XYZ file of C-alpha atoms in Angstrom:
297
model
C -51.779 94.205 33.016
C -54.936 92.834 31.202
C -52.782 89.989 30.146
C -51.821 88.944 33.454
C -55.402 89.478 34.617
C -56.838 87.377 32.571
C -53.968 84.666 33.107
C -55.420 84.528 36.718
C -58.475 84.431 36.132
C -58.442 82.183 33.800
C -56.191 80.078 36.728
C -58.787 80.915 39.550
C -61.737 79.246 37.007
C -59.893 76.669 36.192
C -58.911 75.702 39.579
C -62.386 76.126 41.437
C -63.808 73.625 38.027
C -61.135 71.194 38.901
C -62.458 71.031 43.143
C -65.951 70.768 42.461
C -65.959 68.471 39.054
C -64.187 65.153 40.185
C -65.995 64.607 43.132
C -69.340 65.408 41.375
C -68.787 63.067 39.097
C -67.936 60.420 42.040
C -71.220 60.940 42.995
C -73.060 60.863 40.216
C -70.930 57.392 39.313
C -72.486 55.574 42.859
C -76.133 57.333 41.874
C -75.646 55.692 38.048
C -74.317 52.337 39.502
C -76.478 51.565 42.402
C -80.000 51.985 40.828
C -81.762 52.269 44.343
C -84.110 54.877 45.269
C -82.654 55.722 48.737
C -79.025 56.050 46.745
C -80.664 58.410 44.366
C -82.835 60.331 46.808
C -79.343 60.570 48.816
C -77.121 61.573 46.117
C -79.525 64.331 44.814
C -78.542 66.856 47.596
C -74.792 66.254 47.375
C -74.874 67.007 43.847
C -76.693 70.058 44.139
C -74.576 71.410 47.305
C -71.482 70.916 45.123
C -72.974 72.349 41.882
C -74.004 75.144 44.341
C -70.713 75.652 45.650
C -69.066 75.805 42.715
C -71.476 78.721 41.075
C -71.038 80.156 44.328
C -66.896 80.556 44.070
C -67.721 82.021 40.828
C -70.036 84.463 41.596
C -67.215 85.218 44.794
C -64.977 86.288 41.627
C -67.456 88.185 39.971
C -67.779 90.363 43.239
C -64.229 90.516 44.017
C -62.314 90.732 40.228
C -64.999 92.888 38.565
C -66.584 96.654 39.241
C -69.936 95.589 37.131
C -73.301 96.733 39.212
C -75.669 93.825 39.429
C -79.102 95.636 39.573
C -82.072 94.056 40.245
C -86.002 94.468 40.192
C -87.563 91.857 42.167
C -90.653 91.781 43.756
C -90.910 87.986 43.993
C -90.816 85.736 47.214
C -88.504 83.022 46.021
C -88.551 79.872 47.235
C -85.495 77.419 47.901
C -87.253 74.307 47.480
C -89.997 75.613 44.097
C -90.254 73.906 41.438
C -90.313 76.759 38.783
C -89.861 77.189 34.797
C -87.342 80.024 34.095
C -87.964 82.078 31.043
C -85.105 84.868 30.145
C -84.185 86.274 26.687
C -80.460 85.668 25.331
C -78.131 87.933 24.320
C -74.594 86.557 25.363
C -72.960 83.701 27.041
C -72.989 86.359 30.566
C -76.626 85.579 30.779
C -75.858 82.093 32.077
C -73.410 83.504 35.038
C -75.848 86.600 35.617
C -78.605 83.883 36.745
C -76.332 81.930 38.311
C -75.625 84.840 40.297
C -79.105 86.166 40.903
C -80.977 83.037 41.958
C -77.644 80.981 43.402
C -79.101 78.965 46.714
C -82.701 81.309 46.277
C -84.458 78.843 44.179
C -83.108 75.093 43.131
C -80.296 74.798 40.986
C -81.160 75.625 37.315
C -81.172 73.228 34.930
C -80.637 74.325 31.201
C -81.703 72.778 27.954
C -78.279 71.921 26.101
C -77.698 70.789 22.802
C -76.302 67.454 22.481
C -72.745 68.633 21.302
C -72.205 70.505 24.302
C -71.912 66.687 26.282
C -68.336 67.167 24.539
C -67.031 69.963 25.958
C -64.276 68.870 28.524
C -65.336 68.331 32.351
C -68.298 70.879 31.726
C -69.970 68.238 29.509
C -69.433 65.584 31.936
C -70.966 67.839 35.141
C -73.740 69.140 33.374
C -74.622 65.023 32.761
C -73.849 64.445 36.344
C -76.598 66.766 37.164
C -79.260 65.605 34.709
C -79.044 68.733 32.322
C -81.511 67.779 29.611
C -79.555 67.436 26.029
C -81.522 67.798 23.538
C -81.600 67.547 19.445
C -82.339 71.114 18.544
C -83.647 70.296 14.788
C -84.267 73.072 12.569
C -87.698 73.172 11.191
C -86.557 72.106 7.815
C -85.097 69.144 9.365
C -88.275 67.993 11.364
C -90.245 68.880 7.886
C -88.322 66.743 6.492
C -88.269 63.943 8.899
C -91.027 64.154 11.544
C -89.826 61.770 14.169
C -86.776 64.340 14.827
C -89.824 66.282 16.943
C -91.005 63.264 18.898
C -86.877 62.647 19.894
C -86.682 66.290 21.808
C -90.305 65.610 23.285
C -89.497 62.129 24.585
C -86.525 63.950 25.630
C -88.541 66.525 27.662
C -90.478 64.375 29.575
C -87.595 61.666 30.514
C -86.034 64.712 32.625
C -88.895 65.886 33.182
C -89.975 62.721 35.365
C -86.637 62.822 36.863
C -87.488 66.357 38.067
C -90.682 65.522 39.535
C -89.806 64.360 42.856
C -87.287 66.617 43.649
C -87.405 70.711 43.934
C -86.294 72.142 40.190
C -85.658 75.251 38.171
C -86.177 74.714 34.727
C -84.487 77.018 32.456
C -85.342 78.162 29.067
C -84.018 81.234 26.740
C -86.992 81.331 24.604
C -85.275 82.547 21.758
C -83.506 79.825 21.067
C -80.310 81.541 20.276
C -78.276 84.939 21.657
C -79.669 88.207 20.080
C -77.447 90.011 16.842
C -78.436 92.869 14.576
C -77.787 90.205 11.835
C -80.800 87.629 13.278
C -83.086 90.320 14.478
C -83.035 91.912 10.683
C -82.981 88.268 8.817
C -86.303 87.548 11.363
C -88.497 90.606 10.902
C -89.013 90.157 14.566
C -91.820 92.498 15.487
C -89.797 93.529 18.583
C -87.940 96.282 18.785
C -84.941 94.643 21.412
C -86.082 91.091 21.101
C -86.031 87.824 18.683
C -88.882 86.027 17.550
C -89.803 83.462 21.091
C -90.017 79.471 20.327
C -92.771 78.126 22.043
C -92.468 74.211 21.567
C -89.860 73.919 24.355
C -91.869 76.351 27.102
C -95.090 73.940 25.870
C -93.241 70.459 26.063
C -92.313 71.334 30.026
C -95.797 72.134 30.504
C -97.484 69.348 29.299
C -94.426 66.803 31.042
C -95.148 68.520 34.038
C -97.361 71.620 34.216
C -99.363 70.920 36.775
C -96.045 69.876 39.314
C -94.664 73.305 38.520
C -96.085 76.097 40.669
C -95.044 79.465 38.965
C -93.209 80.889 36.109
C -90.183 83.443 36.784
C -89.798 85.201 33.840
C -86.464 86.959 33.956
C -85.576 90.180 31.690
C -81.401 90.645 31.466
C -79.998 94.346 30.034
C -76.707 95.320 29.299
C -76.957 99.147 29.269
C -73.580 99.402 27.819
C -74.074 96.694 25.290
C -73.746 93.060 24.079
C -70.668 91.782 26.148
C -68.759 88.981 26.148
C -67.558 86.233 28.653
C -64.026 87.730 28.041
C -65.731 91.524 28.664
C -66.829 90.536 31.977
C -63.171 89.393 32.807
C -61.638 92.080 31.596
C -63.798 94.457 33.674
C -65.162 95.962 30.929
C -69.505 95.382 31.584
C -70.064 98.338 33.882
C -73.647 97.410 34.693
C -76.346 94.280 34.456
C -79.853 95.423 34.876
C -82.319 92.113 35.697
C -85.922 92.082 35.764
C -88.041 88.999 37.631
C -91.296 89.059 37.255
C -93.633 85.902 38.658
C -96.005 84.924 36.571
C -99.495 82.285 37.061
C -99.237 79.235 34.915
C -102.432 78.899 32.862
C -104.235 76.088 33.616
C -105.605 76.025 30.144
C -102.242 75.701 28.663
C -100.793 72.456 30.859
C -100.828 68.897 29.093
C -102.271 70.419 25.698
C -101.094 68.678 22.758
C -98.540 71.741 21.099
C -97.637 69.518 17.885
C -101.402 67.712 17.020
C -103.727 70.373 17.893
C -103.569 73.613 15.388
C -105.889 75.777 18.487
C -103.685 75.049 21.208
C -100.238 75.555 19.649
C -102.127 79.056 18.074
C -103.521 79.842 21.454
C -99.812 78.832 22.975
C -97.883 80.851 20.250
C -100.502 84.159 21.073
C -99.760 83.582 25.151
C -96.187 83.564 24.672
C -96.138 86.525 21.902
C -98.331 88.584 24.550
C -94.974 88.113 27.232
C -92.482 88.872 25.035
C -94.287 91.990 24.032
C -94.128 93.029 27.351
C -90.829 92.200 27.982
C -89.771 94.054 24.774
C -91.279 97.095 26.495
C -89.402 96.432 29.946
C -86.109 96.261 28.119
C -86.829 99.974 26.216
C -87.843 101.228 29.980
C -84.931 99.420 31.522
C -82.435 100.974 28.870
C -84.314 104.618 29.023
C -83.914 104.379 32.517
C -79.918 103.474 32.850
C -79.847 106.518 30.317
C -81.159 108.861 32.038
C -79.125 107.916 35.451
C -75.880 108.093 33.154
C-alpha cells in the first residue's frame, strides 16, 4: 500500500508541476522579451497568481493525503501586499512546503536564496528563474579568503534582485543557518545552542543594506518537528504526525540598514551580536515548543 501511495503522489506532484510550469514560463518569456515597464508591471501578478496556485494544489494534498497537525503560534497581522524579510531555521527539505503552507496568499510569494546549481534541476530550475529567485554563489569562507571578489559576486547579486523587488510587494526568505540541522554539524560547530546551528549573518545584512529601509518588518519564523527530523518522503508517507510553527514580528533596526557588513569590523560585530541575541531566543522557543508537545503526548 505505501508503494502505491507514493506512486500517486508522486503522479498528483508531478501533474499539478506540469499545469502551472509551462505557462509560467510563457510568461516570464513575453516579460524577458519585451523589456517595457507596463509588460513587466503586467506580468508580475500573473506570475505570482500561478506560482500561488500551484503551492496552493500542494498544500490541497498536504490536507487531503496526510494526517500531520499543522500548529501554529501567531500573533502577527500579516499583510498580503508587505514587503517582509523571512528568517526560519533549517532542519529538512519540509521546511520549504511548511511555509509555503503557512503564509500561502497571507503575505507575497516567498522568494528563496538558491544556490546556483539548483538553476539545473528540471522545470523547478526554470520556474524558480521565471520568478526572479535570487541564485547565488554560496562560497565557503576559505574560498572568499582565498579570492576576495567571490564576496562582492553574492553582494552584487543581492542587490540586482533586490532592486527588482523594490517596486513590487516581496517576501524575502532566508534560513540563517545556511544549511539543514544534523547531530554531525551541530557537534563539528560547537554551536552554543542547544537545538540550533551557528546563524550566518552576511546574507540577513546584504538584504538590509540593498533594501532595509523598503522593508517594513521582519517575520522570524521558528519550525519543530516534535517527532523528529523528517523527510520529504516522511511527509508522503504519512509518517510526520505534527509541525509546530512559531511567527514572531520583529522591528528592523534602523541602526543596522545600509551599514557596510564586509568593510566595517563594528557593524558586522554589532550585526553578528543582534543576530546571536535572536537565535538565542529562538533556541529557547524550540526547547519550550518541544517541552510543550511532550507534555500534551
Amino acid at each position: 500500500m505505501l508503494a502505491l501511495r507514493l506512486v500517486l503522489l508522486f503522479l498528483l506532484i508531478a501533474a499539478n508541476t506540469l499545469l502551472h510550469v509551462p505557462p509560467l514560463l510563457v510568461v516570464a518569456l513575453f516579460k524577458a522579451v519585451l523589456p517595457f515597464q507596463r509588460v513587466r508591471v503586467a506580468s508580475n501578478p500573473v506570475l505570482t497568481g500561478l506560482a500561488e496556485s500551484w503551492i496552493g494544489v500542494n498544500s490541497w494534498m498536504w490536507d487531503r493525503f496526510t494526517g500531520t497537525r499543522l500548529q501554529l503560534d501567531e500573533g502577527v497581522a500579516l499583510q498580503a501586499d508587505g514587503h517582509y524579510l523571512v528568517l526560519a531555521n533549517h532542519q529538512s527539505w519540509v521546511d520549504i512546503l511548511v511555509l509555503q503552507k503557512v503564509f500561502n496568499r497571507r503575505i507575497p510569494l516567498l522568494r528563496f536564496f538558491l544556490k546556483r546549481q539548483l538553476f539545473w534541476v528540471p522545470l523547478l530550475g526554470l520556474a524558480w528563474w521565471a520568478l526572479d529567485f535570487p541564485f547565488m554563489g554560496r562560497y565557503t569562507p576559505k574560498q572568499v579568503a582565498r579570492r576576495p571578489e567571490l564576496a562582492r559576486r553574492d553582494i552584487e547579486a543581492t542587490r540586482r534582485a533586490c532592486g527588482k523587488f523594490s517596486a513590487i510587494p516581496v517576501s524575502i526568505m532566508n534560513f540563517v543557518e545556511g544549511t539543514r540541522f544534523t547531530v554531525a554539524k551541530h557537534a563539528a560547530q560547537g554551536a552554543p545552542y542547544q537545538h540550533l546551528l551557528k546563524p550566518k549573518s552576511g546574507g540577513v545584512a546584504f538584504v538590509l543594506d540593498a533594501m532595509g529601509a523598503g522593508l517594513h518588518a521582519i517575520l522570524d519564523v521558528t519550525i519543530v518537528y516534535p517527532a523528529g527530523r523528517p523527510s520529504l518522503l516522511d511527509l508522503l508517507a504519512n509518517r510526520i504526525p505534527a509541525v509546530h510553527v512559531q511567527v514572531r514580528q520583529r522591528e528592523i533596526p534602523p541602526a543596522l540598514i545600509h551599514g557596510d557588513y564586509q568593510g566595517d569590523r563594528g557593524f558586522r560585530a554589532g550585526f553578528q551580536q543582534w543576530i546571536n541575541g535572536i537565535w538565542r531566543e529562538k533556541d529557547a522557543d524550540v526547547a519550550s515548543m518541544l517541552a510543550g508537545s511532550s507534555h500534551r503526548a
